[in-house]
Amino acid sequence: MSGFDNFNTDFYQSSYSVDDQNQAGYGYSNTENPYNKPYGQYDYSQPMAYSSPGMMPPQQPYTGQIFQPTQTYTPSQSQSMYSSSFDDEPPLLEELGINFDHIWQKTLTVLHPMKVADGSIMNETDLAGPMVFCLAFGATLLLSGKIQFGYVYGISAIGCLGMYCLLNLMSMTGVSFGCVASVLGYCLLPMILLSSFGVLFSLQGMMGVILTAAIIGWCSFSASKIFISALAMDGQQLLVAYPCALLYGVFALISVF
C-alpha cells in the first residue's frame, strides 16, 4: 500500500496553485479579467463584451413612446397599386355592358316612332333589353294559355340571322350580329302590347286585325328607322322596313292564333 500511495502522490504532482487563478483563467493570461475586480471598482458605463459563441447579444432598448408604436412595416409599391386598383375599376354593370340610360333612350325611341334615333347609341350591342322584352312577350302569351317560348326564341334567332345577312349586303359599312339582335329585340316592345290585348279580348275579329296591322307597322317602322340611322342608309327605309314587317308579322300570328 505504501508503494501505491507514493505512486499516487507522484502522479498528481503539479506546480498549479490557487493563487494562479487570479492571474490567468481559462487561457486568458494576457488579458485583464474585468469580472475579478472587487465590488464597487467595476466600470458599468462601458459595454460588456460577449465573446462566447453560446451567449445571446443583449436586446436593444425600446426608444418609442407608449401607445404610439413606431411604423415597422411599409407596404410595397406593388401592394399599394393593387389595393388602389379596386377604386379605379368601373362598376359591374358597366363591365357587363348594361347601361340603364341607354336602355331607356332606346325604349323611348321605339315607343316614339317620330323621334330621331341616335346612331351612336343604337349601334351598341346591348342584349339586356331584348332579353327582357322576349321574356315579357312569352309571359303575356302564357297568360293567354299559349306556351310559345320556343317559337319566340327560334323565330328571333332565324330573323336576326336573315336581317344580318341582308343589311350587310345593303349597307356600305357593315353591321354586327349583336347590333341587329339588339335593334330587333327593342322593337319587339309594341308586340308585347298586342299580346297583352289578346289576354283581355280576342284578336280574331275586325278590331283585332286592324290593331295587329298597326302594331306590325309600328315595329317595322321603328326598326327600319334605327337601322338607317345607325348604318347611314339614307333613302332606304322602305327597303329595310319590308323584311322587318315580315318578321314581326310572324310574331303577330303567334299572338292572334
Coordinates of C-alpha atoms in Angstrom, one line a residue:
M1 CA 0.0 0.0 0.0
S2 CA 2.8 2.4 0.7
G3 CA 4.1 1.9 -2.8
F4 CA 0.7 2.7 -4.2
D5 CA 0.4 5.9 -2.1
N6 CA 3.8 7.0 -3.3
F7 CA 2.8 6.3 -6.9
N8 CA -0.5 8.3 -6.5
T9 CA 1.3 11.3 -5.0
D10 CA 3.9 11.3 -7.8
F11 CA 1.0 11.1 -10.4
Y12 CA -0.9 14.1 -9.2
Q13 CA 2.1 16.4 -8.5
S14 CA 1.7 19.8 -10.2
S15 CA 3.0 23.3 -9.9
Y16 CA -0.5 24.8 -10.0
S17 CA -1.7 26.8 -7.0
V18 CA -4.8 28.7 -6.1
D19 CA -3.1 32.0 -6.4
D20 CA -2.5 31.5 -10.1
Q21 CA -6.3 31.7 -10.7
N22 CA -6.3 35.4 -10.1
Q23 CA -3.6 35.9 -12.8
A24 CA -5.0 33.6 -15.6
G25 CA -8.3 32.0 -16.2
Y26 CA -9.1 29.5 -18.9
G27 CA -6.3 30.6 -21.1
Y28 CA -6.7 34.4 -20.9
S29 CA -3.4 35.1 -19.3
N30 CA -2.5 38.2 -21.2
T31 CA -5.9 39.9 -20.8
E32 CA -7.2 41.6 -17.7
N33 CA -10.4 39.9 -16.5
P34 CA -13.0 42.5 -15.7
Y35 CA -15.0 40.2 -13.6
N36 CA -12.3 39.7 -10.9
K37 CA -12.4 43.3 -9.7
P38 CA -13.8 43.9 -6.3
Y39 CA -17.3 45.2 -5.7
G40 CA -17.6 48.9 -6.4
Q41 CA -14.5 49.2 -8.7
Y42 CA -16.1 47.8 -11.9
D43 CA -16.9 50.4 -14.6
Y44 CA -20.5 49.8 -15.5
S45 CA -20.6 52.6 -18.1
Q46 CA -18.6 50.5 -20.6
P47 CA -20.5 47.9 -22.7
M48 CA -19.9 44.3 -21.9
A49 CA -18.2 42.2 -24.4
Y50 CA -19.9 38.9 -25.2
S51 CA -17.1 36.8 -26.8
S52 CA -18.6 33.4 -26.0
P53 CA -20.5 32.0 -29.1
G54 CA -23.2 30.5 -26.9
M55 CA -24.3 33.7 -25.3
M56 CA -27.1 35.8 -26.8
P57 CA -26.4 39.5 -27.5
P58 CA -28.5 42.0 -25.4
Q59 CA -31.7 43.4 -26.9
Q60 CA -31.8 47.0 -27.9
P61 CA -33.8 49.2 -25.5
Y62 CA -37.2 50.5 -26.7
T63 CA -36.9 54.1 -27.8
G64 CA -40.5 54.7 -28.9
Q65 CA -43.4 56.2 -27.0
I66 CA -46.0 54.2 -25.1
F67 CA -49.3 53.7 -27.0
Q68 CA -47.6 55.2 -30.1
P69 CA -45.7 52.4 -31.7
T70 CA -43.2 53.1 -34.5
Q71 CA -44.0 52.2 -38.1
T72 CA -42.2 48.9 -38.8
Y73 CA -44.0 47.8 -42.0
T74 CA -44.5 49.8 -45.1
P75 CA -46.4 48.3 -48.0
S76 CA -44.5 47.8 -51.2
Q77 CA -45.4 49.8 -54.3
S78 CA -47.0 46.7 -56.0
Q79 CA -49.2 46.1 -53.0
S80 CA -50.3 49.7 -52.8
M81 CA -51.1 49.7 -56.5
Y82 CA -53.1 46.5 -56.1
S83 CA -55.2 47.9 -53.3
S84 CA -55.9 51.2 -55.1
S85 CA -56.8 49.4 -58.4
F86 CA -60.2 48.5 -56.9
D87 CA -61.1 52.1 -56.6
D88 CA -60.3 52.8 -60.3
E89 CA -62.4 49.9 -61.6
P90 CA -65.7 50.7 -63.4
P91 CA -69.0 49.5 -61.9
L92 CA -70.0 45.9 -62.5
L93 CA -73.0 46.8 -64.7
E94 CA -70.7 48.9 -66.9
E95 CA -68.3 46.0 -67.4
L96 CA -71.2 43.7 -68.4
G97 CA -72.4 46.3 -70.9
I98 CA -75.6 47.2 -69.1
N99 CA -76.3 50.9 -69.3
F100 CA -79.8 51.8 -68.0
D101 CA -79.6 55.3 -69.5
H102 CA -79.1 53.9 -73.0
I103 CA -81.7 51.2 -72.4
W104 CA -84.2 53.9 -71.5
Q105 CA -83.3 56.1 -74.6
K106 CA -83.7 53.1 -76.9
T107 CA -87.0 52.2 -75.4
L108 CA -88.3 55.8 -75.9
T109 CA -87.0 55.7 -79.5
V110 CA -89.1 52.6 -80.1
L111 CA -92.2 54.0 -78.3
H112 CA -92.0 57.3 -80.2
P113 CA -91.7 56.4 -83.9
M114 CA -91.3 60.0 -84.9
K115 CA -88.3 60.6 -82.6
V116 CA -84.9 60.9 -84.3
A117 CA -82.7 57.9 -83.4
D118 CA -79.2 58.4 -82.0
G119 CA -76.9 56.3 -84.3
S120 CA -74.1 56.2 -81.7
I121 CA -76.3 54.6 -79.1
M122 CA -78.2 52.4 -81.4
N123 CA -75.0 50.9 -82.8
E124 CA -74.2 49.2 -79.4
T125 CA -74.6 45.5 -78.9
D126 CA -76.9 45.7 -75.9
L127 CA -78.8 42.5 -75.3
A128 CA -80.2 43.1 -71.8
G129 CA -83.3 44.9 -73.0
P130 CA -84.1 42.5 -75.8
M131 CA -83.9 39.5 -73.5
V132 CA -86.3 41.2 -71.1
F133 CA -88.7 42.0 -73.9
C134 CA -88.6 38.5 -75.2
L135 CA -89.4 37.1 -71.8
A136 CA -92.2 39.6 -71.4
F137 CA -93.6 38.7 -74.8
G138 CA -93.6 35.0 -73.8
A139 CA -95.1 35.7 -70.4
T140 CA -98.0 37.6 -72.0
L141 CA -98.6 34.7 -74.4
L142 CA -98.5 32.4 -71.4
L143 CA -101.3 34.4 -69.8
S144 CA -103.4 33.7 -72.9
G145 CA -102.8 30.0 -72.5
K146 CA -100.1 29.8 -75.2
I147 CA -96.8 28.3 -74.3
Q148 CA -94.7 29.6 -77.1
F149 CA -91.3 30.4 -75.6
G150 CA -89.5 28.0 -78.0
Y151 CA -91.1 29.6 -81.1
V152 CA -90.3 33.1 -79.8
Y153 CA -86.6 32.4 -79.4
G154 CA -86.4 30.3 -82.5
I155 CA -88.1 32.8 -84.8
S156 CA -86.0 35.6 -83.2
A157 CA -82.7 33.8 -84.0
I158 CA -83.7 33.0 -87.6
G159 CA -85.0 36.5 -88.1
C160 CA -81.8 38.1 -86.7
L161 CA -79.6 35.9 -88.9
G162 CA -81.6 36.8 -92.0
M163 CA -81.6 40.6 -91.3
Y164 CA -77.9 40.4 -90.5
C165 CA -77.1 38.9 -94.0
L166 CA -79.5 41.4 -95.7
L167 CA -78.1 44.5 -94.0
N168 CA -74.5 43.6 -94.7
L169 CA -75.4 43.3 -98.4
M170 CA -77.3 46.7 -98.4
S171 CA -75.0 48.8 -96.3
M172 CA -71.5 50.1 -97.1
T173 CA -70.2 50.0 -93.5
G174 CA -71.5 46.6 -92.4
V175 CA -73.2 45.7 -89.2
S176 CA -72.5 43.2 -86.4
F177 CA -74.9 40.4 -85.4
G178 CA -75.2 41.8 -81.9
C179 CA -76.4 45.2 -83.2
V180 CA -79.1 43.5 -85.4
A181 CA -80.3 41.4 -82.5
S182 CA -80.4 44.4 -80.2
V183 CA -82.4 46.6 -82.5
L184 CA -84.9 43.9 -83.4
G185 CA -85.3 42.9 -79.8
Y186 CA -86.0 46.5 -78.7
C187 CA -88.6 46.9 -81.5
L188 CA -90.4 43.9 -80.2
L189 CA -91.9 46.1 -77.4
P190 CA -95.1 47.1 -79.3
M191 CA -95.7 43.4 -79.9
I192 CA -95.9 42.9 -76.1
L193 CA -98.8 45.4 -76.1
L194 CA -100.6 43.3 -78.8
S195 CA -100.2 40.1 -76.8
S196 CA -101.4 41.9 -73.7
F197 CA -104.6 43.0 -75.5
G198 CA -105.0 39.3 -76.5
V199 CA -105.3 38.5 -72.8
L200 CA -108.3 40.9 -72.5
F201 CA -110.2 40.2 -75.7
S202 CA -110.0 38.1 -78.9
L203 CA -107.8 39.5 -81.7
Q204 CA -109.5 37.4 -84.4
G205 CA -112.2 40.0 -85.2
M206 CA -112.1 43.1 -87.3
M207 CA -110.8 45.2 -84.5
G208 CA -108.1 42.7 -83.8
V209 CA -107.0 42.7 -87.5
I210 CA -106.7 46.5 -87.5
L211 CA -104.8 46.5 -84.2
T212 CA -102.5 43.8 -85.4
A213 CA -101.7 45.6 -88.7
A214 CA -101.0 48.8 -86.7
I215 CA -98.6 47.0 -84.3
I216 CA -96.7 45.4 -87.2
G217 CA -96.3 48.7 -88.9
W218 CA -95.2 50.3 -85.7
C219 CA -92.5 47.7 -85.1
S220 CA -91.2 47.6 -88.6
F221 CA -91.1 51.4 -88.9
S222 CA -89.2 51.8 -85.6
A223 CA -86.7 49.1 -86.6
S224 CA -86.1 50.5 -90.1
K225 CA -85.6 54.0 -88.6
I226 CA -83.0 52.8 -86.2
F227 CA -81.1 50.7 -88.9
I228 CA -80.9 53.6 -91.4
S229 CA -79.7 55.9 -88.6
A230 CA -77.0 53.6 -87.3
L231 CA -75.8 52.4 -90.7
A232 CA -76.2 55.8 -92.6
M233 CA -78.6 54.2 -95.2
D234 CA -80.4 57.3 -96.3
G235 CA -83.4 56.7 -98.7
Q236 CA -83.6 53.0 -98.0
Q237 CA -86.0 52.9 -95.1
L238 CA -88.8 51.2 -97.1
L239 CA -86.4 48.6 -98.3
V240 CA -85.4 47.8 -94.7
A241 CA -88.9 48.1 -93.3
Y242 CA -90.3 45.4 -95.6
P243 CA -88.3 42.4 -94.3
C244 CA -88.8 43.7 -90.7
A245 CA -92.6 43.7 -91.3
L246 CA -92.4 40.1 -92.4
L247 CA -90.5 39.1 -89.3
Y248 CA -92.9 40.9 -86.9
G249 CA -95.8 39.5 -88.9
V250 CA -94.8 36.1 -87.7
F251 CA -94.8 37.2 -84.1
A252 CA -98.3 38.8 -84.7
L253 CA -99.6 35.5 -86.0
I254 CA -98.4 33.8 -82.8
S255 CA -100.3 36.4 -80.7
V256 CA -103.5 36.2 -82.7
F257 CA -103.8 32.5 -83.2

